[in-house]
């Protein structure tokens, strides 16, 4: 789809994306590049990173790739420094690297739980920490007139309610959202860095969807009752990222933008809808029977 944004909105910016070689991360890499940014990609698998870089370059986008694992602090430091060596500065860090698999809590080992926490939560924190000295206002590589940079954390909506077989990922993404809010407060105040997140719903044609039971969710596509309740496209997430990364989002800090067509709202509640309805009737009745002299607005 054609972009609704002007092609130069990220002109002169340098973005580093973990997990930027595939899925949602690669679409953000591509859209950021098409809107003027130079792109550095970090990923565990060198061949996939190299292929992504070639693909970006074939579109005329300045791109570089660095193999590394966000769980390894040395890798994080090396990749951030390599980005600076290559492009001279860093304006945007996108934490899109994530681990996921379906498993029941009773079958998940503590090490399996820790593995996903390490990739999603600790990895996000480590990358932010290593990037700080380049992202902060007045930081290395920044001009005096430059504002501070931006951090964008890719999250999820799983933990807003509860999700079968996703206890580890839900915990990890809840931590990511906490990192987003706390860094927005701390680094927004001290260093002029905006820190935001995006919580995608189920997105078509991604490794996550291929792994996490696509059939059930694919059937939503045919829904004509609620037209927004369908799979999203990677493009939807990338343009949300563009909005947050551009000056259009300059007053947005500490927010995780849900981009899911409203889907998480439809998750089954613990309390069935009919019971809530009954309860509301009882509450209304009690309110009507309250002693006189109490204004109805106070009930
Ligand atoms: N079910 C249960 N436990 C699993 C598992 C699965 N499918 N996959 C890994 N684990 C557990 C392992 O058993 C191990 O725990 P143990 O030592 O107690 O046995 C622990 O997780 C680490 O496994 P390991 O294979 O050593 O980890 P890794 O560093 O190679 O990473 C993944 C494995 C699965 C976390 C990672 O490769 C991954 O998530 N890849 C997919 C990425 C993806 O889908 N991204 C899209 C996100 S939406």
mmCIF file of N, CA and C in Angstrom, residues 183-296:
data_model
loop_
_atom_site.group_PDB
_atom_site.id
_atom_site.type_symbol
_atom_site.label_atom_id
_atom_site.label_comp_id
_atom_site.label_asym_id
_atom_site.label_seq_id
_atom_site.Cartn_x
_atom_site.Cartn_y
_atom_site.Cartn_z
ATOM 1 N N UNK A 183 11.268 4.081 31.220
ATOM 2 C CA UNK A 183 12.303 4.820 30.485
ATOM 3 C C UNK A 183 11.734 6.122 29.915
ATOM 4 N N UNK A 184 10.447 6.093 29.547
ATOM 5 C CA UNK A 184 9.827 7.331 29.037
ATOM 6 C C UNK A 184 9.887 8.409 30.108
ATOM 7 N N UNK A 185 9.619 8.015 31.339
ATOM 8 C CA UNK A 185 9.678 8.973 32.446
ATOM 9 C C UNK A 185 11.121 9.401 32.708
ATOM 10 N N UNK A 186 11.990 8.422 32.889
ATOM 11 C CA UNK A 186 13.363 8.729 33.307
ATOM 12 C C UNK A 186 14.160 9.405 32.182
ATOM 13 N N UNK A 187 14.147 8.795 31.014
ATOM 14 C CA UNK A 187 15.003 9.306 29.942
ATOM 15 C C UNK A 187 14.335 10.435 29.149
ATOM 16 N N UNK A 188 12.986 10.478 29.221
ATOM 17 C CA UNK A 188 12.299 11.624 28.624
ATOM 18 C C UNK A 188 12.668 12.879 29.396
ATOM 19 N N UNK A 189 12.669 12.764 30.709
ATOM 20 C CA UNK A 189 12.972 13.899 31.578
ATOM 21 C C UNK A 189 14.446 14.287 31.477
ATOM 22 N N UNK A 190 15.315 13.306 31.594
ATOM 23 C CA UNK A 190 16.746 13.616 31.723
ATOM 24 C C UNK A 190 17.468 13.792 30.383
ATOM 25 N N UNK A 191 16.989 13.083 29.363
ATOM 26 C CA UNK A 191 17.783 13.040 28.122
ATOM 27 C C UNK A 191 17.012 13.375 26.851
ATOM 28 N N UNK A 192 15.740 13.793 26.979
ATOM 29 C CA UNK A 192 14.944 14.155 25.801
ATOM 30 C C UNK A 192 14.756 12.971 24.837
ATOM 31 N N UNK A 193 14.717 11.771 25.391
ATOM 32 C CA UNK A 193 14.477 10.581 24.555
ATOM 33 C C UNK A 193 13.021 10.173 24.731
ATOM 34 N N UNK A 194 12.306 10.027 23.612
ATOM 35 C CA UNK A 194 10.939 9.482 23.701
ATOM 36 C C UNK A 194 11.013 7.961 23.654
ATOM 37 N N UNK A 195 10.207 7.330 24.492
ATOM 38 C CA UNK A 195 10.188 5.862 24.515
ATOM 39 C C UNK A 195 8.736 5.407 24.393
ATOM 40 N N UNK A 196 8.440 4.719 23.320
ATOM 41 C CA UNK A 196 7.072 4.252 23.075
ATOM 42 C C UNK A 196 7.085 2.793 22.651
ATOM 43 N N UNK A 197 5.899 2.232 22.595
ATOM 44 C CA UNK A 197 5.772 0.841 22.157
ATOM 45 C C UNK A 197 4.657 0.699 21.138
ATOM 46 N N UNK A 198 4.654 -0.426 20.471
ATOM 47 C CA UNK A 198 3.522 -0.804 19.613
ATOM 48 C C UNK A 198 3.127 -2.219 20.012
ATOM 49 N N UNK A 199 1.844 -2.425 20.229
ATOM 50 C CA UNK A 199 1.324 -3.766 20.539
ATOM 51 C C UNK A 199 0.519 -4.253 19.340
ATOM 52 N N UNK A 200 1.142 -5.074 18.494
ATOM 53 C CA UNK A 200 0.406 -5.554 17.316
ATOM 54 C C UNK A 200 -0.590 -6.640 17.688
ATOM 55 N N UNK A 201 -1.677 -6.687 16.977
ATOM 56 C CA UNK A 201 -2.575 -7.839 17.047
ATOM 57 C C UNK A 201 -2.001 -8.942 16.167
ATOM 58 N N UNK A 202 -2.812 -9.925 15.789
ATOM 59 C CA UNK A 202 -2.316 -10.972 14.887
ATOM 60 C C UNK A 202 -2.049 -10.389 13.497
ATOM 61 N N UNK A 203 -0.823 -10.562 13.051
ATOM 62 C CA UNK A 203 -0.405 -9.938 11.787
ATOM 63 C C UNK A 203 -0.096 -11.023 10.757
ATOM 64 N N UNK A 204 -0.715 -10.878 9.627
ATOM 65 C CA UNK A 204 -0.581 -11.831 8.525
ATOM 66 C C UNK A 204 0.875 -12.011 8.088
ATOM 67 N N UNK A 205 1.231 -13.240 7.719
ATOM 68 C CA UNK A 205 2.518 -13.511 7.083
ATOM 69 C C UNK A 205 3.722 -13.117 7.961
ATOM 70 N N UNK A 206 3.678 -13.527 9.229
ATOM 71 C CA UNK A 206 4.811 -13.273 10.128
ATOM 72 C C UNK A 206 5.231 -14.606 10.764
ATOM 73 N N UNK A 207 6.490 -14.702 11.225
ATOM 74 C CA UNK A 207 6.914 -15.933 11.902
ATOM 75 C C UNK A 207 6.015 -16.238 13.097
ATOM 76 N N UNK A 208 5.605 -15.219 13.803
ATOM 77 C CA UNK A 208 4.742 -15.409 14.973
ATOM 78 C C UNK A 208 3.435 -16.095 14.587
ATOM 79 N N UNK A 209 2.811 -15.617 13.529
ATOM 80 C CA UNK A 209 1.529 -16.189 13.105
ATOM 81 C C UNK A 209 1.696 -17.604 12.583
ATOM 82 N N UNK A 210 2.818 -17.855 11.899
ATOM 83 C CA UNK A 210 3.033 -19.209 11.381
ATOM 84 C C UNK A 210 3.185 -20.195 12.532
ATOM 85 N N UNK A 211 3.719 -19.685 13.634
ATOM 86 C CA UNK A 211 3.978 -20.542 14.782
ATOM 87 C C UNK A 211 2.767 -20.709 15.697
ATOM 88 N N UNK A 212 1.991 -19.659 15.841
ATOM 89 C CA UNK A 212 1.000 -19.632 16.916
ATOM 90 C C UNK A 212 -0.420 -19.894 16.430
ATOM 91 N N UNK A 213 -0.624 -21.043 15.817
ATOM 92 C CA UNK A 213 -1.995 -21.458 15.478
ATOM 93 C C UNK A 213 -2.706 -20.557 14.511
ATOM 94 N N UNK A 214 -2.206 -20.462 13.290
ATOM 95 C CA UNK A 214 -2.799 -19.530 12.340
ATOM 96 C C UNK A 214 -4.221 -19.893 11.910
ATOM 97 N N UNK A 215 -4.561 -21.169 11.945
ATOM 98 C CA UNK A 215 -5.840 -21.562 11.337
ATOM 99 C C UNK A 215 -7.038 -20.914 12.024
ATOM 100 N N UNK A 216 -7.023 -20.985 13.351
ATOM 101 C CA UNK A 216 -8.139 -20.421 14.107
ATOM 102 C C UNK A 216 -8.287 -18.922 13.813
ATOM 103 N N UNK A 217 -7.138 -18.251 13.773
ATOM 104 C CA UNK A 217 -7.194 -16.805 13.609
ATOM 105 C C UNK A 217 -7.483 -16.430 12.160
ATOM 106 N N UNK A 218 -6.970 -17.246 11.231
ATOM 107 C CA UNK A 218 -7.236 -16.969 9.818
ATOM 108 C C UNK A 218 -8.728 -16.945 9.509
ATOM 109 N N UNK A 219 -9.486 -17.766 10.231
ATOM 110 C CA UNK A 219 -10.911 -17.839 9.941
ATOM 111 C C UNK A 219 -11.590 -16.494 10.223
ATOM 112 N N UNK A 220 -10.910 -15.635 11.002
ATOM 113 C CA UNK A 220 -11.505 -14.330 11.304
ATOM 114 C C UNK A 220 -11.582 -13.452 10.073
ATOM 115 N N UNK A 221 -10.755 -13.780 9.088
ATOM 116 C CA UNK A 221 -10.707 -12.950 7.894
ATOM 117 C C UNK A 221 -12.056 -12.876 7.192
ATOM 118 N N UNK A 222 -12.802 -13.974 7.305
ATOM 119 C CA UNK A 222 -14.067 -14.013 6.579
ATOM 120 C C UNK A 222 -15.174 -13.281 7.351
ATOM 121 N N UNK A 223 -14.839 -12.805 8.540
ATOM 122 C CA UNK A 223 -15.869 -12.153 9.346
ATOM 123 C C UNK A 223 -16.382 -10.895 8.660
ATOM 124 N N UNK A 224 -17.687 -10.888 8.417
ATOM 125 C CA UNK A 224 -18.242 -9.647 7.871
ATOM 126 C C UNK A 224 -19.154 -8.988 8.893
ATOM 127 N N UNK A 225 -19.187 -9.573 10.087
ATOM 128 C CA UNK A 225 -20.009 -8.986 11.142
ATOM 129 C C UNK A 225 -19.278 -7.788 11.735
ATOM 130 N N UNK A 226 -17.994 -8.000 12.011
ATOM 131 C CA UNK A 226 -17.179 -6.920 12.570
ATOM 132 C C UNK A 226 -15.958 -6.756 11.661
ATOM 133 N N UNK A 227 -16.061 -5.879 10.681
ATOM 134 C CA UNK A 227 -15.039 -5.838 9.623
ATOM 135 C C UNK A 227 -13.629 -5.563 10.121
ATOM 136 N N UNK A 228 -13.476 -4.924 11.288
ATOM 137 C CA UNK A 228 -12.121 -4.631 11.759
ATOM 138 C C UNK A 228 -11.478 -5.842 12.431
ATOM 139 N N UNK A 229 -12.307 -6.840 12.792
ATOM 140 C CA UNK A 229 -11.780 -8.002 13.505
ATOM 141 C C UNK A 229 -11.203 -9.007 12.521
ATOM 142 N N UNK A 230 -10.037 -8.701 12.028
ATOM 143 C CA UNK A 230 -9.393 -9.567 11.035
ATOM 144 C C UNK A 230 -7.891 -9.450 11.219
ATOM 145 N N UNK A 231 -7.153 -10.248 10.476
ATOM 146 C CA UNK A 231 -5.695 -10.150 10.564
ATOM 147 C C UNK A 231 -5.220 -8.793 10.063
ATOM 148 N N UNK A 232 -4.207 -8.265 10.752
ATOM 149 C CA UNK A 232 -3.589 -7.040 10.270
ATOM 150 C C UNK A 232 -2.464 -7.366 9.298
ATOM 151 N N UNK A 233 -1.945 -6.332 8.672
ATOM 152 C CA UNK A 233 -0.805 -6.481 7.758
ATOM 153 C C UNK A 233 0.430 -5.877 8.420
ATOM 154 N N UNK A 234 1.601 -6.364 8.003
ATOM 155 C CA UNK A 234 2.846 -5.813 8.557
ATOM 156 C C UNK A 234 2.904 -4.305 8.319
ATOM 157 N N UNK A 235 2.362 -3.888 7.189
ATOM 158 C CA UNK A 235 2.322 -2.472 6.832
ATOM 159 C C UNK A 235 1.631 -1.635 7.922
ATOM 160 N N UNK A 236 0.558 -2.196 8.506
ATOM 161 C CA UNK A 236 -0.184 -1.458 9.548
ATOM 162 C C UNK A 236 0.732 -1.114 10.724
ATOM 163 N N UNK A 237 1.604 -2.066 11.057
ATOM 164 C CA UNK A 237 2.517 -1.836 12.183
ATOM 165 C C UNK A 237 3.618 -0.855 11.772
ATOM 166 N N UNK A 238 4.094 -1.019 10.544
ATOM 167 C CA UNK A 238 5.193 -0.145 10.094
ATOM 168 C C UNK A 238 4.748 1.318 10.002
ATOM 169 N N UNK A 239 3.528 1.580 9.550
ATOM 170 C CA UNK A 239 3.111 2.984 9.462
ATOM 171 C C UNK A 239 2.804 3.560 10.850
ATOM 172 N N UNK A 240 2.395 2.693 11.771
ATOM 173 C CA UNK A 240 2.239 3.156 13.161
ATOM 174 C C UNK A 240 3.616 3.544 13.713
ATOM 175 N N UNK A 241 4.621 2.741 13.371
ATOM 176 C CA UNK A 241 5.996 3.046 13.806
ATOM 177 C C UNK A 241 6.472 4.355 13.173
ATOM 178 N N UNK A 242 6.112 4.559 11.913
ATOM 179 C CA UNK A 242 6.500 5.809 11.239
ATOM 180 C C UNK A 242 5.883 7.017 11.937
ATOM 181 N N UNK A 243 4.627 6.882 12.290
ATOM 182 C CA UNK A 243 3.959 7.980 13.006
ATOM 183 C C UNK A 243 4.702 8.310 14.303
ATOM 184 N N UNK A 244 5.002 7.269 15.080
ATOM 185 C CA UNK A 244 5.664 7.495 16.370
ATOM 186 C C UNK A 244 7.079 8.031 16.183
ATOM 187 N N UNK A 245 7.759 7.597 15.105
ATOM 188 C CA UNK A 245 9.155 8.004 14.887
ATOM 189 C C UNK A 245 9.267 9.394 14.277
ATOM 190 N N UNK A 246 8.209 9.848 13.624
ATOM 191 C CA UNK A 246 8.266 11.146 12.940
ATOM 192 C C UNK A 246 7.911 12.276 13.911
ATOM 193 N N UNK A 247 7.995 13.498 13.415
ATOM 194 C CA UNK A 247 7.629 14.636 14.254
ATOM 195 C C UNK A 247 6.136 14.642 14.593
ATOM 196 N N UNK A 248 5.344 13.898 13.823
ATOM 197 C CA UNK A 248 3.907 13.817 14.138
ATOM 198 C C UNK A 248 3.710 13.243 15.541
ATOM 199 N N UNK A 249 4.665 12.436 15.986
ATOM 200 C CA UNK A 249 4.538 11.818 17.311
ATOM 201 C C UNK A 249 5.368 12.515 18.373
ATOM 202 N N UNK A 250 5.746 13.786 18.140
ATOM 203 C CA UNK A 250 6.744 14.414 19.029
ATOM 204 C C UNK A 250 6.264 14.615 20.474
ATOM 205 N N UNK A 251 4.932 14.578 20.672
ATOM 206 C CA UNK A 251 4.419 14.758 22.039
ATOM 207 C C UNK A 251 3.957 13.432 22.648
ATOM 208 N N UNK A 252 4.264 12.342 21.950
ATOM 209 C CA UNK A 252 3.850 11.021 22.433
ATOM 210 C C UNK A 252 5.035 10.371 23.134
ATOM 211 N N UNK A 253 4.877 10.084 24.406
ATOM 212 C CA UNK A 253 5.961 9.481 25.188
ATOM 213 C C UNK A 253 5.378 8.546 26.241
ATOM 214 N N UNK A 254 5.896 7.328 26.309
ATOM 215 C CA UNK A 254 5.455 6.377 27.331
ATOM 216 C C UNK A 254 4.192 5.623 26.963
ATOM 217 N N UNK A 255 3.826 5.704 25.692
ATOM 218 C CA UNK A 255 2.597 5.043 25.241
ATOM 219 C C UNK A 255 2.911 3.767 24.480
ATOM 220 N N UNK A 256 2.120 2.740 24.711
ATOM 221 C CA UNK A 256 2.180 1.566 23.832
ATOM 222 C C UNK A 256 0.912 1.592 22.981
ATOM 223 N N UNK A 257 1.113 1.835 21.722
ATOM 224 C CA UNK A 257 -0.002 1.996 20.785
ATOM 225 C C UNK A 257 -0.495 0.615 20.348
ATOM 226 N N UNK A 258 -1.746 0.324 20.646
ATOM 227 C CA UNK A 258 -2.311 -0.967 20.240
ATOM 228 C C UNK A 258 -2.764 -0.861 18.791
ATOM 229 N N UNK A 259 -2.235 -1.749 17.945
ATOM 230 C CA UNK A 259 -2.606 -1.739 16.528
ATOM 231 C C UNK A 259 -3.152 -3.132 16.214
ATOM 232 N N UNK A 260 -4.428 -3.313 16.487
ATOM 233 C CA UNK A 260 -5.012 -4.658 16.362
ATOM 234 C C UNK A 260 -6.468 -4.635 15.926
ATOM 235 N N UNK A 261 -6.930 -3.490 15.417
ATOM 236 C CA UNK A 261 -8.336 -3.429 14.981
ATOM 237 C C UNK A 261 -9.332 -3.586 16.119
ATOM 238 N N UNK A 262 -8.845 -3.447 17.343
ATOM 239 C CA UNK A 262 -9.750 -3.609 18.505
ATOM 240 C C UNK A 262 -9.927 -5.056 18.934
ATOM 241 N N UNK A 263 -9.081 -5.931 18.396
ATOM 242 C CA UNK A 263 -9.289 -7.370 18.616
ATOM 243 C C UNK A 263 -9.183 -7.807 20.073
ATOM 244 N N UNK A 264 -8.237 -7.241 20.815
ATOM 245 C CA UNK A 264 -8.047 -7.743 22.184
ATOM 246 C C UNK A 264 -9.279 -7.478 23.050
ATOM 247 N N UNK A 265 -10.078 -6.492 22.648
ATOM 248 C CA UNK A 265 -11.297 -6.195 23.404
ATOM 249 C C UNK A 265 -12.277 -7.359 23.375
ATOM 250 N N UNK A 266 -12.129 -8.219 22.383
ATOM 251 C CA UNK A 266 -13.093 -9.306 22.225
ATOM 252 C C UNK A 266 -12.682 -10.571 22.966
ATOM 253 N N UNK A 267 -11.521 -10.524 23.635
ATOM 254 C CA UNK A 267 -11.099 -11.713 24.383
ATOM 255 C C UNK A 267 -12.164 -12.086 25.409
ATOM 256 N N UNK A 268 -12.406 -13.385 25.616
ATOM 257 C CA UNK A 268 -13.429 -13.759 26.608
ATOM 258 C C UNK A 268 -13.074 -13.215 27.995
ATOM 259 N N UNK A 269 -14.048 -12.635 28.656
ATOM 260 C CA UNK A 269 -13.850 -12.133 30.028
ATOM 261 C C UNK A 269 -13.977 -13.302 30.995
ATOM 262 N N UNK A 270 -13.388 -13.145 32.180
ATOM 263 C CA UNK A 270 -13.604 -14.180 33.187
ATOM 264 C C UNK A 270 -15.063 -14.212 33.604
ATOM 265 N N UNK A 271 -15.657 -13.037 33.653
ATOM 266 C CA UNK A 271 -17.069 -12.935 34.002
ATOM 267 C C UNK A 271 -17.855 -12.900 32.690
ATOM 268 N N UNK A 272 -18.704 -13.882 32.429
ATOM 269 C CA UNK A 272 -19.447 -13.856 31.168
ATOM 270 C C UNK A 272 -20.343 -12.625 31.066
ATOM 271 N N UNK A 273 -20.561 -12.210 29.847
ATOM 272 C CA UNK A 273 -21.307 -10.986 29.594
ATOM 273 C C UNK A 273 -22.686 -10.996 30.278
ATOM 274 N N UNK A 274 -23.371 -12.133 30.214
ATOM 275 C CA UNK A 274 -24.717 -12.216 30.797
ATOM 276 C C UNK A 274 -24.685 -11.937 32.305
ATOM 277 N N UNK A 275 -23.614 -12.428 32.948
ATOM 278 C CA UNK A 275 -23.499 -12.208 34.399
ATOM 279 C C UNK A 275 -23.273 -10.731 34.715
ATOM 280 N N UNK A 276 -22.492 -10.075 33.869
ATOM 281 C CA UNK A 276 -22.248 -8.640 34.071
ATOM 282 C C UNK A 276 -23.566 -7.880 33.936
ATOM 283 N N UNK A 277 -24.351 -8.311 32.959
ATOM 284 C CA UNK A 277 -25.648 -7.668 32.726
ATOM 285 C C UNK A 277 -26.542 -7.807 33.971
ATOM 286 N N UNK A 278 -26.596 -9.013 34.507
ATOM 287 C CA UNK A 278 -27.386 -9.272 35.709
ATOM 288 C C UNK A 278 -26.896 -8.399 36.863
ATOM 289 N N UNK A 279 -25.563 -8.385 37.016
ATOM 290 C CA UNK A 279 -24.958 -7.620 38.102
ATOM 291 C C UNK A 279 -25.308 -6.142 37.979
ATOM 292 N N UNK A 280 -25.278 -5.634 36.754
ATOM 293 C CA UNK A 280 -25.557 -4.210 36.570
ATOM 294 C C UNK A 280 -27.003 -3.915 36.973
ATOM 295 N N UNK A 281 -27.894 -4.855 36.719
ATOM 296 C CA UNK A 281 -29.302 -4.646 37.119
ATOM 297 C C UNK A 281 -29.416 -4.557 38.635
ATOM 298 N N UNK A 282 -28.712 -5.444 39.331
ATOM 299 C CA UNK A 282 -28.757 -5.441 40.801
ATOM 300 C C UNK A 282 -28.212 -4.116 41.331
ATOM 301 N N UNK A 283 -27.087 -3.665 40.752
ATOM 302 C CA UNK A 283 -26.458 -2.418 41.211
ATOM 303 C C UNK A 283 -27.398 -1.241 40.978
ATOM 304 N N UNK A 284 -28.031 -1.213 39.801
ATOM 305 C CA UNK A 284 -28.973 -0.126 39.481
ATOM 306 C C UNK A 284 -30.139 -0.108 40.473
ATOM 307 N N UNK A 285 -30.618 -1.323 40.761
ATOM 308 C CA UNK A 285 -31.774 -1.432 41.674
ATOM 309 C C UNK A 285 -31.388 -0.897 43.056
ATOM 310 N N UNK A 286 -30.201 -1.295 43.511
ATOM 311 C CA UNK A 286 -29.720 -0.836 44.827
ATOM 312 C C UNK A 286 -29.616 0.689 44.844
ATOM 313 N N UNK A 287 -29.146 1.231 43.749
ATOM 314 C CA UNK A 287 -28.952 2.687 43.680
ATOM 315 C C UNK A 287 -30.291 3.401 43.802
ATOM 316 N N UNK A 288 -31.290 2.821 43.115
ATOM 317 C CA UNK A 288 -32.621 3.457 43.176
ATOM 318 C C UNK A 288 -33.211 3.404 44.578
ATOM 319 N N UNK A 289 -32.792 2.394 45.364
ATOM 320 C CA UNK A 289 -33.336 2.232 46.723
ATOM 321 C C UNK A 289 -32.519 2.988 47.778
ATOM 322 N N UNK A 290 -31.498 3.711 47.342
ATOM 323 C CA UNK A 290 -30.630 4.426 48.287
ATOM 324 C C UNK A 290 -31.428 5.486 49.029
ATOM 325 N N UNK A 291 -30.997 5.869 50.243
ATOM 326 C CA UNK A 291 -31.749 6.852 51.023
ATOM 327 C C UNK A 291 -31.911 8.166 50.261
ATOM 328 N N UNK A 292 -33.040 8.832 50.477
ATOM 329 C CA UNK A 292 -33.284 10.098 49.788
ATOM 330 C C UNK A 292 -32.289 11.138 50.274
ATOM 331 N N UNK A 293 -32.103 12.181 49.495
ATOM 332 C CA UNK A 293 -31.165 13.241 49.870
ATOM 333 C C UNK A 293 -29.787 13.037 49.261
ATOM 334 N N UNK A 294 -29.513 11.812 48.745
ATOM 335 C CA UNK A 294 -28.223 11.598 48.082
ATOM 336 C C UNK A 294 -28.417 11.860 46.587
ATOM 337 N N UNK A 295 -27.733 12.868 46.004
ATOM 338 C CA UNK A 295 -27.927 13.134 44.573
ATOM 339 C C UNK A 295 -27.582 11.887 43.745
ATOM 340 N N UNK A 296 -28.384 11.639 42.703
ATOM 341 C CA UNK A 296 -28.171 10.417 41.919
ATOM 342 C C UNK A 296 -26.758 10.380 41.338
#
